[in-house]
PDB file of C-alpha atoms in Angstrom:
ATOM      1  CA  MET A  15      -0.017  -0.066   0.031  1.00  0.00           C
ATOM      2  CA  ARG A  16       1.348   3.305  -0.892  1.00  0.00           C
ATOM      3  CA  TYR A  17       1.075   6.366   1.216  1.00  0.00           C
ATOM      4  CA  ILE A  18       1.936   9.992   1.327  1.00  0.00           C
ATOM      5  CA  VAL A  19       3.346  11.140   4.754  1.00  0.00           C
ATOM      6  CA  THR A  20       3.542  14.756   5.417  1.00  0.00           C
ATOM      7  CA  ILE A  21       5.712  16.058   8.282  1.00  0.00           C
ATOM      8  CA  GLY A  22       5.781  19.934   8.455  1.00  0.00           C
ATOM      9  CA  ASP A  23       6.199  21.127   4.928  1.00  0.00           C
ATOM     10  CA  ARG A  24       7.799  17.928   3.584  1.00  0.00           C
ATOM     11  CA  GLU A  25       6.014  14.998   1.731  1.00  0.00           C
ATOM     12  CA  PHE A  26       7.379  11.381   1.800  1.00  0.00           C
ATOM     13  CA  ASP A  27       6.297   8.650  -0.527  1.00  0.00           C
ATOM     14  CA  VAL A  28       6.150   5.401   1.492  1.00  0.00           C
ATOM     15  CA  ASP A  29       5.226   2.140   0.035  1.00  0.00           C
ATOM     16  CA  VAL A  30       4.699  -0.717   2.368  1.00  0.00           C
ATOM     17  CA  ASN A  31       3.957  -4.213   1.159  1.00  0.00           C
ATOM     18  CA  ASP A  32       3.706  -7.520   3.084  1.00  0.00           C
ATOM     19  CA  ALA A  33       6.115 -10.263   2.114  1.00  0.00           C
ATOM     20  CA  ALA A  34       6.930 -13.623   3.426  1.00  0.00           C
ATOM     21  CA  ASN A  35      10.029 -12.393   5.139  1.00  0.00           C
ATOM     22  CA  GLY A  36       8.287  -9.363   6.611  1.00  0.00           C
ATOM     23  CA  PRO A  37       7.277  -6.049   5.242  1.00  0.00           C
ATOM     24  CA  VAL A  38       9.023  -4.362   2.373  1.00  0.00           C
ATOM     25  CA  VAL A  39       9.444  -0.606   2.729  1.00  0.00           C
ATOM     26  CA  THR A  40      10.244   1.838  -0.006  1.00  0.00           C
ATOM     27  CA  LEU A  41      10.795   5.505   0.913  1.00  0.00           C
ATOM     28  CA  ASN A  42      10.934   8.037  -1.942  1.00  0.00           C
ATOM     29  CA  GLY A  43      11.655   5.237  -4.262  1.00  0.00           C
ATOM     30  CA  ARG A  44      14.624   3.809  -2.129  1.00  0.00           C
ATOM     31  CA  ALA A  45      14.162   0.308  -0.857  1.00  0.00           C
ATOM     32  CA  LEU A  46      14.859  -0.007   3.004  1.00  0.00           C
ATOM     33  CA  THR A  47      16.039  -3.068   4.784  1.00  0.00           C
ATOM     34  CA  THR A  48      13.293  -3.383   7.372  1.00  0.00           C
ATOM     35  CA  SER A  49      12.488  -5.169  10.524  1.00  0.00           C
ATOM     36  CA  ILE A  50       9.166  -4.215  12.302  1.00  0.00           C
ATOM     37  CA  VAL A  51       7.910  -5.400  15.707  1.00  0.00           C
ATOM     38  CA  ARG A  52       4.766  -3.787  16.952  1.00  0.00           C
ATOM     39  CA  ASP A  53       2.663  -4.157  20.019  1.00  0.00           C
ATOM     40  CA  ARG A  54      -0.826  -5.612  19.853  1.00  0.00           C
ATOM     41  CA  ASP A  55      -2.320  -2.241  19.854  1.00  0.00           C
ATOM     42  CA  ASP A  56      -0.320  -0.883  16.885  1.00  0.00           C
ATOM     43  CA  HIS A  57       0.867   1.901  19.306  1.00  0.00           C
ATOM     44  CA  ARG A  58       4.471   1.123  19.909  1.00  0.00           C
ATOM     45  CA  PHE A  59       7.007   0.000  17.212  1.00  0.00           C
ATOM     46  CA  LEU A  60      10.397  -1.397  17.270  1.00  0.00           C
ATOM     47  CA  LEU A  61      11.904  -0.544  13.797  1.00  0.00           C
ATOM     48  CA  LEU A  62      14.988  -1.640  12.110  1.00  0.00           C
ATOM     49  CA  LEU A  63      15.599   0.448   8.924  1.00  0.00           C
ATOM     50  CA  ASP A  64      18.733   0.103   6.977  1.00  0.00           C
ATOM     51  CA  ALA A  65      20.629  -1.050  10.215  1.00  0.00           C
ATOM     52  CA  LYS A  66      19.420   1.805  12.301  1.00  0.00           C
ATOM     53  CA  ALA A  67      17.177   0.925  15.230  1.00  0.00           C
ATOM     54  CA  TYR A  68      14.054   3.155  16.284  1.00  0.00           C
ATOM     55  CA  ASP A  69      11.767   2.827  19.147  1.00  0.00           C
ATOM     56  CA  ALA A  70       8.703   4.780  18.092  1.00  0.00           C
ATOM     57  CA  GLU A  71       5.161   5.472  19.571  1.00  0.00           C
ATOM     58  CA  VAL A  72       2.266   6.602  17.632  1.00  0.00           C
ATOM     59  CA  PHE A  73      -0.497   8.710  19.043  1.00  0.00           C
ATOM     60  CA  ALA A  74      -3.657  10.022  17.228  1.00  0.00           C
ATOM     61  CA  THR A  75      -4.273  13.761  17.860  1.00  0.00           C
ATOM     62  CA  ASN A  76      -6.266  16.444  16.190  1.00  0.00           C
ATOM     63  CA  GLY A  77      -7.175  13.982  13.343  1.00  0.00           C
ATOM     64  CA  GLU A  78      -3.408  13.528  12.697  1.00  0.00           C
ATOM     65  CA  LYS A  79      -0.829  11.221  14.081  1.00  0.00           C
ATOM     66  CA  CYS A  80       2.019  12.274  16.439  1.00  0.00           C
ATOM     67  CA  VAL A  81       5.034  10.063  16.306  1.00  0.00           C
ATOM     68  CA  LEU A  82       7.373  10.075  19.368  1.00  0.00           C
ATOM     69  CA  LEU A  83      10.886   9.129  18.310  1.00  0.00           C
ATOM     70  CA  HIS A  84      13.575   9.289  20.915  1.00  0.00           C
ATOM     71  CA  GLY A  85      11.496  11.505  23.070  1.00  0.00           C
ATOM     72  CA  ARG A  86      10.854  14.091  20.210  1.00  0.00           C
ATOM     73  CA  GLY A  87       7.307  14.393  18.774  1.00  0.00           C
ATOM     74  CA  PHE A  88       6.577  14.722  15.009  1.00  0.00           C
ATOM     75  CA  ASP A  89       3.178  15.573  13.847  1.00  0.00           C
ATOM     76  CA  CYS A  90       2.171  13.557  10.596  1.00  0.00           C
ATOM     77  CA  ARG A  91      -0.465  13.413   8.296  1.00  0.00           C
ATOM     78  CA  ILE A  92      -0.668   9.859   6.652  1.00  0.00           C
ATOM     79  CA  GLU A  93      -2.901   9.468   3.598  1.00  0.00           C
ATOM     80  CA  ASP A  94      -3.534   6.881   1.071  1.00  0.00           C
ATOM     81  CA  GLN A  95      -1.591   7.871  -2.199  1.00  0.00           C
ATOM     82  CA  ARG A  96      -4.674   7.435  -4.384  1.00  0.00           C
ATOM     83  CA  LEU A  97      -6.687   9.811  -2.181  1.00  0.00           C
ATOM     84  CA  VAL A  98      -3.994  12.411  -2.178  1.00  0.00           C
ATOM     85  CA  ALA A  99      -3.864  12.239  -6.101  1.00  0.00           C
ATOM     86  CA  ILE A 100      -7.707  12.573  -6.344  1.00  0.00           C
ATOM     87  CA  ARG A 101      -7.511  15.584  -3.784  1.00  0.00           C
ATOM     88  CA  LYS A 102      -4.746  17.247  -5.821  1.00  0.00           C
ATOM     89  CA  ALA A 103      -6.556  16.546  -9.188  1.00  0.00           C
ATOM     90  CA  ALA A 104      -9.772  18.172  -7.739  1.00  0.00           C
ATOM     91  CA  GLY A 105      -7.887  21.207  -6.429  1.00  0.00           C
ATOM     92  CA  VAL A 106      -8.942  20.419  -2.852  1.00  0.00           C
ATOM     93  CA  LYS A 107      -6.522  21.660  -0.182  1.00  0.00           C
ATOM     94  CA  ILE A 108      -6.059  20.446   3.268  1.00  0.00           C
ATOM     95  CA  GLY A 109      -7.493  22.818   5.881  1.00  0.00           C
ATOM     96  CA  ALA A 110      -5.533  25.573   7.567  1.00  0.00           C
ATOM     97  CA  ALA A 111      -2.971  24.848  10.410  1.00  0.00           C
ATOM     98  CA  ARG A 112      -4.358  23.587  13.785  1.00  0.00           C
ATOM     99  CA  LYS A 113      -5.217  26.121  16.265  1.00  0.00           C
ATOM    100  CA  GLU A 114      -5.095  23.830  19.224  1.00  0.00           C
ATOM    101  CA  LEU A 115      -2.584  21.566  21.010  1.00  0.00           C
ATOM    102  CA  HIS A 116      -3.873  18.348  22.270  1.00  0.00           C
ATOM    103  CA  ALA A 117      -2.019  15.786  24.585  1.00  0.00           C
ATOM    104  CA  PRO A 118      -0.491  13.138  22.276  1.00  0.00           C
ATOM    105  CA  MET A 119      -0.330  10.687  25.260  1.00  0.00           C
ATOM    106  CA  PRO A 120      -1.411  10.512  28.863  1.00  0.00           C
ATOM    107  CA  GLY A 121       0.977  11.913  31.322  1.00  0.00           C
ATOM    108  CA  LEU A 122       1.745  14.624  34.047  1.00  0.00           C
ATOM    109  CA  VAL A 123       2.085  18.198  33.148  1.00  0.00           C
ATOM    110  CA  VAL A 124       5.410  19.152  34.481  1.00  0.00           C
ATOM    111  CA  LYS A 125       6.069  22.555  33.029  1.00  0.00           C
ATOM    112  CA  ILE A 126       4.239  25.346  31.271  1.00  0.00           C
ATOM    113  CA  LEU A 127       6.596  27.443  29.322  1.00  0.00           C
ATOM    114  CA  HIS A 128       4.363  30.229  27.974  1.00  0.00           C
ATOM    115  CA  ARG A 129       1.222  31.956  28.984  1.00  0.00           C
ATOM    116  CA  ALA A 130      -1.892  33.392  27.115  1.00  0.00           C
ATOM    117  CA  GLY A 131      -1.200  36.429  25.131  1.00  0.00           C
ATOM    118  CA  GLU A 132       2.367  35.527  24.209  1.00  0.00           C
ATOM    119  CA  VAL A 133       3.477  35.279  20.656  1.00  0.00           C
ATOM    120  CA  ILE A 134       4.557  31.810  19.603  1.00  0.00           C
ATOM    121  CA  LYS A 135       6.507  30.443  16.559  1.00  0.00           C
ATOM    122  CA  LYS A 136       5.672  27.055  14.927  1.00  0.00           C
ATOM    123  CA  GLY A 137       7.815  24.372  16.735  1.00  0.00           C
ATOM    124  CA  GLN A 138       8.588  26.480  19.804  1.00  0.00           C
ATOM    125  CA  PRO A 139       8.194  24.406  23.112  1.00  0.00           C
ATOM    126  CA  LEU A 140       4.963  25.226  25.044  1.00  0.00           C
ATOM    127  CA  LEU A 141       4.979  22.725  27.731  1.00  0.00           C
ATOM    128  CA  VAL A 142       6.594  19.554  29.167  1.00  0.00           C
ATOM    129  CA  VAL A 143       4.677  16.388  29.811  1.00  0.00           C
ATOM    130  CA  GLU A 144       6.171  13.441  31.716  1.00  0.00           C
ATOM    131  CA  ALA A 145       5.024  10.196  30.346  1.00  0.00           C
ATOM    132  CA  MET A 146       6.555   6.676  30.758  1.00  0.00           C
ATOM    133  CA  LYS A 147       9.433   8.158  32.823  1.00  0.00           C
ATOM    134  CA  MET A 148      10.372  10.543  30.024  1.00  0.00           C
ATOM    135  CA  GLU A 149       9.923  14.257  29.687  1.00  0.00           C
ATOM    136  CA  ASN A 150       8.475  15.283  26.385  1.00  0.00           C
ATOM    137  CA  GLU A 151       8.468  19.024  25.088  1.00  0.00           C
ATOM    138  CA  LEU A 152       5.325  19.570  23.356  1.00  0.00           C
ATOM    139  CA  LYS A 153       5.864  22.218  20.624  1.00  0.00           C
ATOM    140  CA  SER A 154       3.498  24.551  18.929  1.00  0.00           C
ATOM    141  CA  PRO A 155       1.833  23.289  15.818  1.00  0.00           C
ATOM    142  CA  THR A 156       1.326  26.875  14.357  1.00  0.00           C
ATOM    143  CA  ASP A 157       2.738  30.374  14.475  1.00  0.00           C
ATOM    144  CA  GLY A 158       0.393  32.691  16.624  1.00  0.00           C
ATOM    145  CA  VAL A 159      -0.871  34.034  19.813  1.00  0.00           C
ATOM    146  CA  ILE A 160      -1.756  31.782  22.654  1.00  0.00           C
ATOM    147  CA  ALA A 161      -5.393  32.383  23.526  1.00  0.00           C
ATOM    148  CA  GLU A 162      -5.700  30.103  26.569  1.00  0.00           C
ATOM    149  CA  VAL A 163      -3.445  27.537  28.299  1.00  0.00           C
ATOM    150  CA  HIS A 164      -5.884  24.717  29.462  1.00  0.00           C
ATOM    151  CA  ALA A 165      -3.143  22.588  31.158  1.00  0.00           C
ATOM    152  CA  VAL A 166      -2.244  22.932  34.643  1.00  0.00           C
ATOM    153  CA  ALA A 167       1.350  22.202  36.032  1.00  0.00           C
ATOM    154  CA  GLY A 168       1.306  19.170  38.354  1.00  0.00           C
ATOM    155  CA  ARG A 169      -1.940  17.781  37.099  1.00  0.00           C
ATOM    156  CA  PRO A 170      -2.240  14.705  35.001  1.00  0.00           C
ATOM    157  CA  VAL A 171      -3.728  14.865  31.369  1.00  0.00           C
ATOM    158  CA  GLU A 172      -5.422  12.234  29.380  1.00  0.00           C
ATOM    159  CA  LYS A 173      -4.486  11.385  25.667  1.00  0.00           C
ATOM    160  CA  GLY A 174      -6.275  13.852  23.565  1.00  0.00           C
ATOM    161  CA  ALA A 175      -6.830  16.418  26.158  1.00  0.00           C
ATOM    162  CA  LEU A 176      -6.950  20.049  25.061  1.00  0.00           C
ATOM    163  CA  LEU A 177      -3.771  21.729  26.295  1.00  0.00           C
ATOM    164  CA  VAL A 178      -3.462  25.018  24.541  1.00  0.00           C
ATOM    165  CA  THR A 179      -5.656  27.042  22.085  1.00  0.00           C
ATOM    166  CA  PHE A 180      -4.350  29.758  19.788  1.00  0.00           C
ATOM    167  CA  GLU A 181      -6.069  32.879  18.547  1.00  0.00           C
ATOM    168  CA  SER A 182      -7.354  32.515  14.965  1.00  0.00           C
TER     169      SER A 182
END
């Protein structure tokens, strides 16, 4: 199955096919040597790609996926390549940038780095959430002004909880 994976402004063409010896993955036309082990919930993955090992966790948030890789979060949009081709041929564009930040995983809010009214750049750390004994900086998905910080330092959050909203 062929997918278009968008991370920030970059698009990646990913082709994944099941084979007798395990999945065959091609990234932007380049075949990768792969080994993939996943948990039963398809949430946590141990990947071996071209002799490099990755421990990744995938969370759904705001209709997109967030991949935690070595403690760093990457917002991804994963679409079937055929649907992307149809969307592009029809001239339909994906909606505007997100105006909210949701928790990609359950955890404890350790630090809030900014307050309402502050001007923020996309990718700037907003708060720190501790999950599975790791501190994860959650970064702004957009440029803008913080309208409200819903998270409270020292309190737990559930996966998908609204943490920050931005002015539109």
